[in-house]
CSV table of C-alpha atoms in Angstrom, one decimal:
chain,number,residue,atom,x,y,z
A,36,MET,CA,-0.1,0.0,-0.1
A,37,LEU,CA,1.4,3.4,-1.1
A,38,ALA,CA,2.2,5.9,1.3
A,39,ARG,CA,0.1,9.1,1.3
A,40,ASP,CA,1.9,12.2,0.4
A,41,PRO,CA,1.4,14.6,3.2
A,42,SER,CA,2.3,17.9,1.3
A,43,PRO,CA,-0.5,20.1,0.5
A,44,PRO,CA,-1.9,20.1,-3.0
A,45,PRO,CA,-0.3,22.8,-5.6
A,46,PRO,CA,-2.3,26.1,-6.1
A,47,SER,CA,-4.8,26.3,-8.5
A,48,LEU,CA,-3.5,27.4,-11.8
A,49,THR,CA,-6.5,29.2,-12.8
A,50,PRO,CA,-5.4,32.8,-14.0
A,51,LEU,CA,-6.5,35.8,-11.8
A,52,PRO,CA,-9.2,38.2,-13.1
A,53,THR,CA,-7.6,41.1,-14.9
A,54,GLU,CA,-10.5,43.2,-15.4
A,55,GLY,CA,-9.9,46.9,-14.5
A,56,VAL,CA,-6.1,46.2,-14.0
A,57,ALA,CA,-3.5,48.0,-16.0
A,58,VAL,CA,-0.9,45.9,-17.0
A,59,ALA,CA,2.5,47.7,-17.2
A,60,GLY,CA,4.7,47.0,-20.2
A,61,PRO,CA,7.8,48.5,-21.8
A,62,ALA,CA,7.3,52.1,-22.3
A,63,HIS,CA,9.5,52.2,-25.3
A,64,GLY,CA,7.9,49.1,-27.0
A,65,ASN,CA,5.8,51.0,-29.8
A,66,GLU,CA,7.9,54.3,-29.8
A,67,SER,CA,9.0,55.7,-33.0
A,68,TYR,CA,12.5,56.6,-34.0
A,69,ILE,CA,11.6,60.1,-33.8
A,70,ALA,CA,10.1,59.7,-30.4
A,71,LEU,CA,13.2,58.0,-29.2
A,72,VAL,CA,15.4,61.0,-30.5
A,73,TRP,CA,13.2,63.5,-29.0
A,74,ARG,CA,13.7,61.4,-25.6
A,75,ARG,CA,17.3,61.4,-25.8
A,76,LEU,CA,17.5,65.1,-26.7
A,77,LYS,CA,15.4,66.1,-23.8
A,78,ARG,CA,18.2,64.5,-21.5
A,79,SER,CA,20.6,66.9,-22.9
A,80,TRP,CA,20.4,70.4,-21.4
A,81,THR,CA,22.9,71.8,-23.7
A,82,GLY,CA,20.8,70.3,-26.5
A,83,MET,CA,17.7,71.9,-25.2
A,84,ALA,CA,19.3,75.3,-24.4
A,85,GLY,CA,20.4,75.1,-28.0
A,86,LEU,CA,17.1,74.4,-29.4
A,87,CYS,CA,15.2,77.0,-27.5
A,88,LEU,CA,18.0,79.6,-28.4
A,89,VAL,CA,17.4,78.6,-32.2
A,90,VAL,CA,13.6,79.0,-31.7
A,91,LEU,CA,14.1,82.5,-30.3
A,92,LEU,CA,16.5,83.5,-33.1
A,93,LEU,CA,14.0,82.3,-35.6
A,94,VAL,CA,11.0,84.1,-34.0
A,95,MET,CA,13.2,87.2,-33.9
A,96,ALA,CA,14.1,87.3,-37.6
A,97,VAL,CA,10.4,86.6,-38.6
A,98,PHE,CA,8.9,89.3,-36.2
A,99,ALA,CA,11.7,91.7,-36.6
A,100,GLU,CA,9.5,94.9,-37.2
A,101,PHE,CA,7.5,94.0,-34.2
A,102,LEU,CA,10.3,93.3,-31.7
A,103,ALA,CA,12.6,96.0,-32.9
A,104,PRO,CA,12.0,99.3,-30.5
A,105,MET,CA,12.7,101.8,-33.3
A,106,ASP,CA,12.8,102.0,-37.0
A,107,PRO,CA,16.5,100.9,-38.1
A,108,LYS,CA,16.8,103.7,-40.6
A,109,ALA,CA,15.7,106.5,-38.4
A,110,THR,CA,18.5,108.8,-37.2
A,111,ASP,CA,19.1,110.5,-34.0
A,112,VAL,CA,22.3,111.6,-31.9
A,113,ALA,CA,25.5,109.9,-33.4
A,114,PHE,CA,27.1,107.5,-31.1
A,115,ALA,CA,24.8,108.0,-28.2
A,116,PRO,CA,25.6,105.7,-25.5
A,117,PRO,CA,23.2,102.9,-24.3
A,118,GLN,CA,20.3,103.7,-22.3
A,119,VAL,CA,19.5,101.6,-19.3
A,120,PRO,CA,16.0,101.0,-18.1
A,121,VAL,CA,15.8,102.1,-14.5
A,122,PHE,CA,13.0,101.8,-11.7
A,123,HIS,CA,13.6,105.2,-9.8
A,124,ASP,CA,12.9,108.7,-10.3
A,125,LYS,CA,15.4,111.6,-10.1
A,126,ASP,CA,15.0,111.7,-6.2
A,127,GLY,CA,16.1,108.1,-5.9
A,128,ASN,CA,12.6,106.5,-5.2
A,129,PHE,CA,11.5,103.5,-6.6
A,130,VAL,CA,8.7,103.6,-9.2
A,131,ALA,CA,6.8,100.5,-10.8
A,132,ARG,CA,7.0,101.5,-14.4
A,133,PRO,CA,10.6,101.3,-16.1
A,134,ARG,CA,12.0,104.4,-17.7
A,135,VAL,CA,15.5,105.7,-19.1
A,136,TYR,CA,16.8,109.2,-19.0
A,137,ALA,CA,18.2,110.6,-22.1
A,138,LEU,CA,21.5,112.8,-21.9
A,139,SER,CA,21.4,116.5,-22.3
A,140,ASP,CA,23.7,119.3,-21.9
A,141,SER,CA,23.4,120.7,-18.3
A,142,ALA,CA,24.1,124.3,-17.3
A,143,ASP,CA,27.4,123.5,-15.8
A,144,LEU,CA,30.8,123.9,-17.8
A,145,ASP,CA,33.5,121.6,-17.6
A,146,PRO,CA,36.5,123.6,-15.7
A,147,VAL,CA,39.0,122.2,-18.2
A,148,THR,CA,37.3,122.3,-21.8
A,149,PHE,CA,34.9,124.9,-20.7
A,150,GLN,CA,32.1,122.6,-22.7
A,151,PRO,CA,28.5,122.0,-21.2
A,152,ILE,CA,28.6,118.8,-18.9
A,153,VAL,CA,26.6,116.2,-20.6
A,154,GLY,CA,24.4,113.9,-18.0
A,155,PRO,CA,21.0,112.2,-17.8
A,156,ASP,CA,17.8,114.6,-18.0
A,157,TYR,CA,16.1,113.6,-14.9
A,158,ASP,CA,13.3,116.2,-15.5
A,159,HIS,CA,12.1,114.5,-18.6
A,160,PRO,CA,12.1,110.7,-18.4
A,161,ARG,CA,10.8,108.6,-20.9
A,162,LEU,CA,8.5,105.9,-19.8
A,163,LEU,CA,8.7,102.3,-21.3
A,164,GLY,CA,6.0,99.9,-21.6
A,165,PHE,CA,5.1,96.7,-23.7
A,166,PHE,CA,2.8,96.7,-26.9
A,167,VAL,CA,3.2,100.4,-27.5
A,168,GLU,CA,2.8,102.4,-30.5
A,169,GLY,CA,5.5,103.6,-32.5
A,170,ALA,CA,7.0,103.6,-36.1
A,171,PRO,CA,4.6,101.9,-38.6
A,172,TYR,CA,5.7,98.7,-40.5
A,173,LYS,CA,4.0,95.6,-42.2
A,174,LEU,CA,4.0,92.7,-40.2
A,175,LEU,CA,5.1,89.7,-42.1
A,176,GLY,CA,5.2,92.1,-45.1
A,177,LEU,CA,1.5,92.2,-45.3
A,178,ILE,CA,-0.4,93.5,-42.3
A,179,PRO,CA,0.0,97.1,-41.6
A,180,ALA,CA,0.8,97.7,-37.9
A,181,ASN,CA,2.6,100.3,-35.6
A,182,ARG,CA,2.7,98.1,-32.3
A,183,HIS,CA,6.2,97.4,-30.8
A,184,PHE,CA,6.9,94.8,-28.3
A,185,PHE,CA,8.7,97.0,-25.8
A,186,ALA,CA,9.7,100.9,-26.5
A,187,SER,CA,8.9,104.3,-25.3
A,188,MET,CA,5.2,105.1,-24.6
A,189,ASP,CA,5.5,108.7,-25.9
A,190,GLY,CA,7.1,107.7,-29.2
A,191,GLN,CA,10.4,109.5,-28.1
A,192,PRO,CA,13.6,107.5,-29.6
A,193,VAL,CA,15.2,105.1,-26.7
A,194,HIS,CA,18.5,103.2,-27.6
A,195,PHE,CA,19.0,100.2,-25.3
A,196,LEU,CA,22.2,99.4,-27.3
A,197,GLY,CA,23.2,102.8,-28.4
A,198,THR,CA,23.3,104.4,-31.8
A,199,ASP,CA,26.1,104.0,-34.5
A,200,LYS,CA,27.9,106.8,-36.4
A,201,PHE,CA,24.8,107.9,-38.2
A,202,GLY,CA,22.7,108.0,-35.2
A,203,ARG,CA,20.8,104.8,-35.8
A,204,ASP,CA,19.6,102.6,-33.0
A,205,VAL,CA,22.0,99.6,-32.7
A,206,LEU,CA,19.6,97.2,-31.2
A,207,SER,CA,16.8,97.8,-34.0
A,208,ARG,CA,19.4,97.2,-36.7
A,209,ALA,CA,20.7,94.1,-35.2
A,210,ILE,CA,17.3,92.5,-34.8
A,211,HIS,CA,16.7,93.3,-38.4
A,212,GLY,CA,20.0,92.1,-39.3
A,213,SER,CA,19.1,88.6,-38.1
A,214,ARG,CA,16.8,88.4,-40.6
A,215,VAL,CA,19.2,88.7,-43.3
A,216,SER,CA,21.9,86.8,-41.7
A,217,LEU,CA,19.9,83.9,-40.9
A,218,MET,CA,18.2,83.8,-44.3
A,219,ILE,CA,21.9,83.7,-46.0
A,220,ALA,CA,22.8,80.8,-43.7
A,221,LEU,CA,19.6,78.8,-44.1
A,222,THR,CA,19.6,79.2,-47.8
A,223,VAL,CA,23.3,78.4,-48.4
A,224,VAL,CA,23.0,75.3,-45.9
A,225,PHE,CA,19.8,74.1,-47.9
A,226,ILE,CA,21.6,74.1,-51.3
A,227,ILE,CA,24.6,72.7,-49.8
A,228,THR,CA,22.7,69.7,-48.1
A,229,VAL,CA,20.4,68.9,-51.3
A,230,ILE,CA,23.6,69.0,-53.8
A,231,GLY,CA,26.0,67.3,-51.4
A,232,THR,CA,23.6,64.6,-50.2
A,233,SER,CA,22.4,63.9,-53.5
A,234,ILE,CA,25.9,63.5,-55.3
A,235,GLY,CA,27.4,61.6,-52.2
A,236,MET,CA,24.7,58.9,-52.1
A,237,ILE,CA,24.8,58.5,-56.0
A,238,SER,CA,28.9,58.6,-56.1
A,239,GLY,CA,29.2,55.9,-53.1
A,240,TYR,CA,26.1,53.7,-54.5
A,241,PHE,CA,26.9,53.2,-57.8
A,242,GLY,CA,30.9,53.5,-57.5
A,243,GLY,CA,33.0,52.7,-60.5
A,244,LYS,CA,34.5,55.2,-62.8
A,245,PHE,CA,31.8,57.6,-61.8
A,246,ASP,CA,32.6,57.3,-58.4
A,247,VAL,CA,36.5,57.9,-59.1
A,248,TRP,CA,36.0,60.9,-61.5
A,249,MET,CA,33.5,62.5,-59.2
A,250,GLN,CA,35.8,62.3,-56.3
A,251,ARG,CA,38.7,64.0,-58.3
A,252,PHE,CA,36.3,66.8,-58.7
A,253,VAL,CA,35.4,66.9,-55.3
A,254,GLU,CA,39.1,67.0,-54.2
A,255,LEU,CA,39.6,69.9,-56.8
A,256,VAL,CA,36.7,71.8,-54.9
A,257,LEU,CA,38.1,71.0,-51.6
A,258,ALA,CA,41.8,72.2,-52.8
A,259,PHE,CA,41.0,75.8,-53.5
A,260,PRO,CA,41.7,78.5,-51.1
A,261,GLN,CA,38.3,79.5,-50.3
A,262,LEU,CA,38.8,82.9,-48.5
A,263,PRO,CA,40.8,84.5,-51.7
A,264,LEU,CA,38.2,82.7,-54.0
A,265,TYR,CA,35.3,84.4,-52.1
A,266,LEU,CA,37.0,87.9,-52.4
A,267,ALA,CA,37.9,87.5,-56.0
A,268,LEU,CA,34.4,86.2,-57.2
A,269,THR,CA,32.5,88.8,-54.9
A,270,THR,CA,34.6,91.6,-56.8
A,271,LEU,CA,33.1,90.6,-60.4
A,272,ILE,CA,29.8,91.9,-59.3
A,273,PRO,CA,29.8,95.8,-60.2
A,274,VAL,CA,29.1,98.1,-57.3
A,275,THR,CA,25.9,99.7,-59.0
A,276,ALA,CA,24.4,96.0,-59.3
A,277,PRO,CA,21.0,95.9,-57.4
A,278,THR,CA,21.0,94.6,-53.9
A,279,ASN,CA,19.2,91.5,-54.8
A,280,VAL,CA,21.7,90.4,-57.3
A,281,PHE,CA,24.6,90.9,-55.2
A,282,LEU,CA,22.9,88.9,-52.4
A,283,GLY,CA,22.0,86.1,-54.8
A,284,PHE,CA,25.6,85.8,-56.3
A,285,VAL,CA,27.0,85.5,-52.6
A,286,ILE,CA,24.7,82.7,-51.9
A,287,ILE,CA,25.5,81.0,-55.0
A,288,VAL,CA,29.3,81.3,-54.3
A,289,MET,CA,29.0,80.1,-50.8
A,290,SER,CA,27.1,77.4,-51.9
A,291,ALA,CA,29.2,76.2,-54.8
A,292,LEU,CA,32.4,76.1,-52.5
A,293,GLY,CA,30.5,74.4,-49.5
A,294,TRP,CA,29.0,71.2,-50.8
A,295,ALA,CA,32.2,69.3,-51.4
A,296,GLN,CA,32.4,68.6,-47.8
A,297,MET,CA,28.8,67.3,-47.1
A,298,SER,CA,29.4,65.2,-50.5
A,299,ARG,CA,32.4,63.3,-49.1
A,300,GLU,CA,30.9,62.7,-45.8
A,301,VAL,CA,27.5,61.5,-47.2
A,302,ARG,CA,29.4,59.2,-49.7
A,303,GLY,CA,31.3,57.5,-46.7
A,304,LYS,CA,28.2,56.7,-44.7
A,305,THR,CA,26.6,55.3,-48.3
A,306,LEU,CA,29.6,53.0,-48.9
A,307,ALA,CA,29.1,51.5,-45.4
A,308,LEU,CA,25.3,51.3,-45.8
A,309,ALA,CA,25.7,49.6,-49.4
A,310,ARG,CA,27.2,46.5,-47.6
A,311,ILE,CA,24.5,45.8,-45.1
A,312,ASP,CA,22.5,42.9,-45.4
A,313,TYR,CA,19.2,44.3,-46.2
A,314,VAL,CA,20.5,46.2,-48.9
A,315,ARG,CA,22.1,43.5,-50.5
A,316,ALA,CA,18.8,41.4,-50.0
A,317,ALA,CA,17.0,44.3,-52.0
A,318,MET,CA,19.5,44.1,-54.7
A,319,ALA,CA,18.9,40.3,-54.8
A,320,VAL,CA,15.1,40.5,-55.3
A,321,GLY,CA,15.5,43.0,-58.0
A,322,ALA,CA,14.6,46.3,-56.5
A,323,THR,CA,15.3,49.3,-58.7
A,324,ASP,CA,18.6,51.8,-57.8
A,325,ARG,CA,16.2,54.4,-57.1
A,326,ARG,CA,14.2,52.2,-54.8
A,327,ILE,CA,17.1,51.3,-52.9
A,328,ILE,CA,18.7,54.6,-52.5
A,329,MET,CA,15.4,56.3,-51.4
A,330,GLN,CA,13.9,53.6,-49.1
A,331,HIS,CA,17.0,52.0,-47.6
A,332,ILE,CA,20.2,54.4,-47.9
A,333,PHE,CA,18.7,57.9,-47.8
A,334,PRO,CA,16.7,57.5,-44.3
A,335,ASN,CA,19.8,56.3,-42.7
A,336,VAL,CA,21.8,59.0,-44.0
A,337,MET,CA,19.6,61.8,-42.6
A,338,SER,CA,20.5,61.2,-39.1
A,339,HIS,CA,24.2,62.2,-40.2
A,340,VAL,CA,22.9,64.9,-42.5
A,341,ILE,CA,20.6,66.6,-40.0
A,342,VAL,CA,23.8,66.9,-37.5
A,343,ALA,CA,25.9,68.2,-40.2
A,344,VAL,CA,23.4,70.9,-41.1
A,345,THR,CA,23.0,72.2,-37.4
A,346,LEU,CA,26.8,72.3,-37.3
A,347,ALA,CA,27.2,73.9,-40.8
A,348,ILE,CA,24.7,77.0,-39.9
A,349,PRO,CA,27.1,78.6,-37.6
A,350,THR,CA,30.3,78.3,-40.1
A,351,VAL,CA,28.2,80.2,-42.8
A,352,VAL,CA,27.1,82.7,-40.2
A,353,LEU,CA,30.8,83.5,-39.2
A,354,LEU,CA,31.7,83.5,-42.8
A,355,GLU,CA,28.9,86.0,-43.8
A,356,SER,CA,30.0,88.1,-40.8
A,357,PHE,CA,33.6,88.3,-42.0
A,358,LEU,CA,32.7,88.8,-45.4
A,359,GLY,CA,30.3,91.4,-44.5
A,360,PHE,CA,33.0,93.0,-42.1
A,361,LEU,CA,35.1,93.3,-45.3
A,362,GLY,CA,32.4,94.6,-47.5
A,363,PHE,CA,31.7,91.7,-49.8
A,364,ALA,CA,28.7,90.2,-48.6
A,365,VAL,CA,25.7,92.3,-47.9
A,366,LYS,CA,25.4,96.0,-49.5
A,367,PRO,CA,23.1,98.7,-48.0
A,368,PRO,CA,20.3,99.3,-47.8
A,369,LEU,CA,20.2,95.7,-46.5
A,370,ILE,CA,21.3,95.2,-42.8
A,371,SER,CA,23.2,92.2,-41.6
A,372,TRP,CA,25.4,91.7,-38.4
A,373,GLY,CA,28.8,91.7,-40.7
A,374,LEU,CA,27.7,94.7,-42.2
A,375,MET,CA,27.2,96.6,-39.0
A,376,LEU,CA,30.5,95.5,-37.9
A,377,GLN,CA,32.2,97.7,-40.4
A,378,ASP,CA,32.0,100.6,-38.1
A,379,THR,CA,34.5,98.7,-35.8
A,380,ALA,CA,37.2,99.1,-38.3
A,381,THR,CA,39.4,101.1,-36.3
A,382,TYR,CA,40.7,100.7,-32.8
A,383,SER,CA,39.9,104.5,-31.8
A,384,VAL,CA,36.2,104.0,-32.5
A,385,ILE,CA,36.0,100.7,-30.5
A,386,GLY,CA,37.8,102.2,-27.4
A,387,THR,CA,35.4,105.3,-27.6
A,388,TYR,CA,32.3,103.7,-28.6
A,389,PRO,CA,32.4,100.0,-27.3
A,390,TRP,CA,28.7,99.5,-27.7
A,391,ILE,CA,28.9,99.3,-31.6
A,392,LEU,CA,30.4,95.8,-31.0
A,393,SER,CA,27.1,94.6,-30.0
A,394,PRO,CA,26.4,92.7,-33.3
A,395,VAL,CA,29.3,90.3,-32.1
A,396,GLY,CA,27.1,89.1,-29.2
A,397,PHE,CA,24.3,88.2,-31.6
A,398,VAL,CA,26.8,86.2,-33.7
A,399,LEU,CA,28.3,84.5,-30.6
A,400,ILE,CA,24.7,83.5,-29.3
A,401,THR,CA,23.6,82.1,-32.7
A,402,VAL,CA,26.8,80.1,-33.1
A,403,PHE,CA,26.3,78.8,-29.6
A,404,ALA,CA,22.7,77.8,-30.3
A,405,PHE,CA,23.2,75.7,-33.5
A,406,ASN,CA,26.3,74.2,-31.9
A,407,ALA,CA,24.8,73.1,-29.0
A,408,LEU,CA,21.8,72.0,-30.9
A,409,GLY,CA,24.1,69.9,-33.1
A,410,ASP,CA,26.0,68.4,-30.3
A,411,GLY,CA,22.6,67.3,-28.7
A,412,LEU,CA,21.4,65.8,-31.9
A,413,ARG,CA,24.6,64.1,-32.4
A,414,ASP,CA,23.9,62.1,-29.2
A,415,ALA,CA,20.4,61.7,-29.8
A,416,VAL,CA,20.3,60.3,-33.3
A,417,ASP,CA,21.7,56.9,-32.2
A,418,PRO,CA,19.3,56.0,-29.1
A,419,TYR,CA,19.7,52.4,-29.1
């Protein structure tokens, strides 16, 4: 007779009811590639700071007339110093509304030069406010408006960054200059990206003699000393040429000399992708070259291209600023950061009126913004 097992019977394997109970699964199971990149980018504080600054720069360029406190072509006192908003009256008492005090000649004379002593005019403060009336303009080139984001409430001129040698407001000109500088940079980088990416993918995919001859041409373009060539090509346009023609020629010259490096980088990525199994499988089943390039190679190259674009924009901004400083990029009446820096050509002017270096700050912020965004994207495009 067999002994009875004293151990208790095993528990029932009947599944527990799951109605109304949320079952936790992997949060990243159904995430798309863009969602993964965004999640990685949000972890980088430098990348997010660069993204916020880039958005602010683009908003400033689009709504330049609204954000500029004055008309960039209006003249006032030449080389007037910056006016800093304060929250006190002439007796030093705190006031809620910000104001600035314009400089004026006082009744006192300098004991050495016997010239009137210039000081703040505390008797006539200029009150500041948001969304105040000012110089008329057309918002986005279409809508007539006269409201400015922050300016003097009585319509009197106010110069937060001082004036230049013609008495024009530096801050307003810098805000308007962002439109031209960023437009040149974005247009040049767009042309460089389209040409460089197309030639790089085609050359790397097909190979053979086409690749050999194309790479020799790319090496020839890269071998040119770019700065002397920029100066030589821009001098071909006569001084009397229309501004749009001169600006278009500068964009074409920058694009013609800048696509080669992008092409070389994309070609290297394409050579590596062409040996991957899924590309060889697509070739084996008879997929057309166009389908392989557009469906298999191009999406995998885009991650590198996006990072390269964000790093190429500050390079073009610096180049435009340098050429504008030399007088070879933008001609008046257009306004750019490089053209504004022409006033800093002499050391005496810089030492006496240092506020005319303000456009340098806009260039530095732009370069930092796009470089920080590019560094953040470089780490985020490969989230696996």
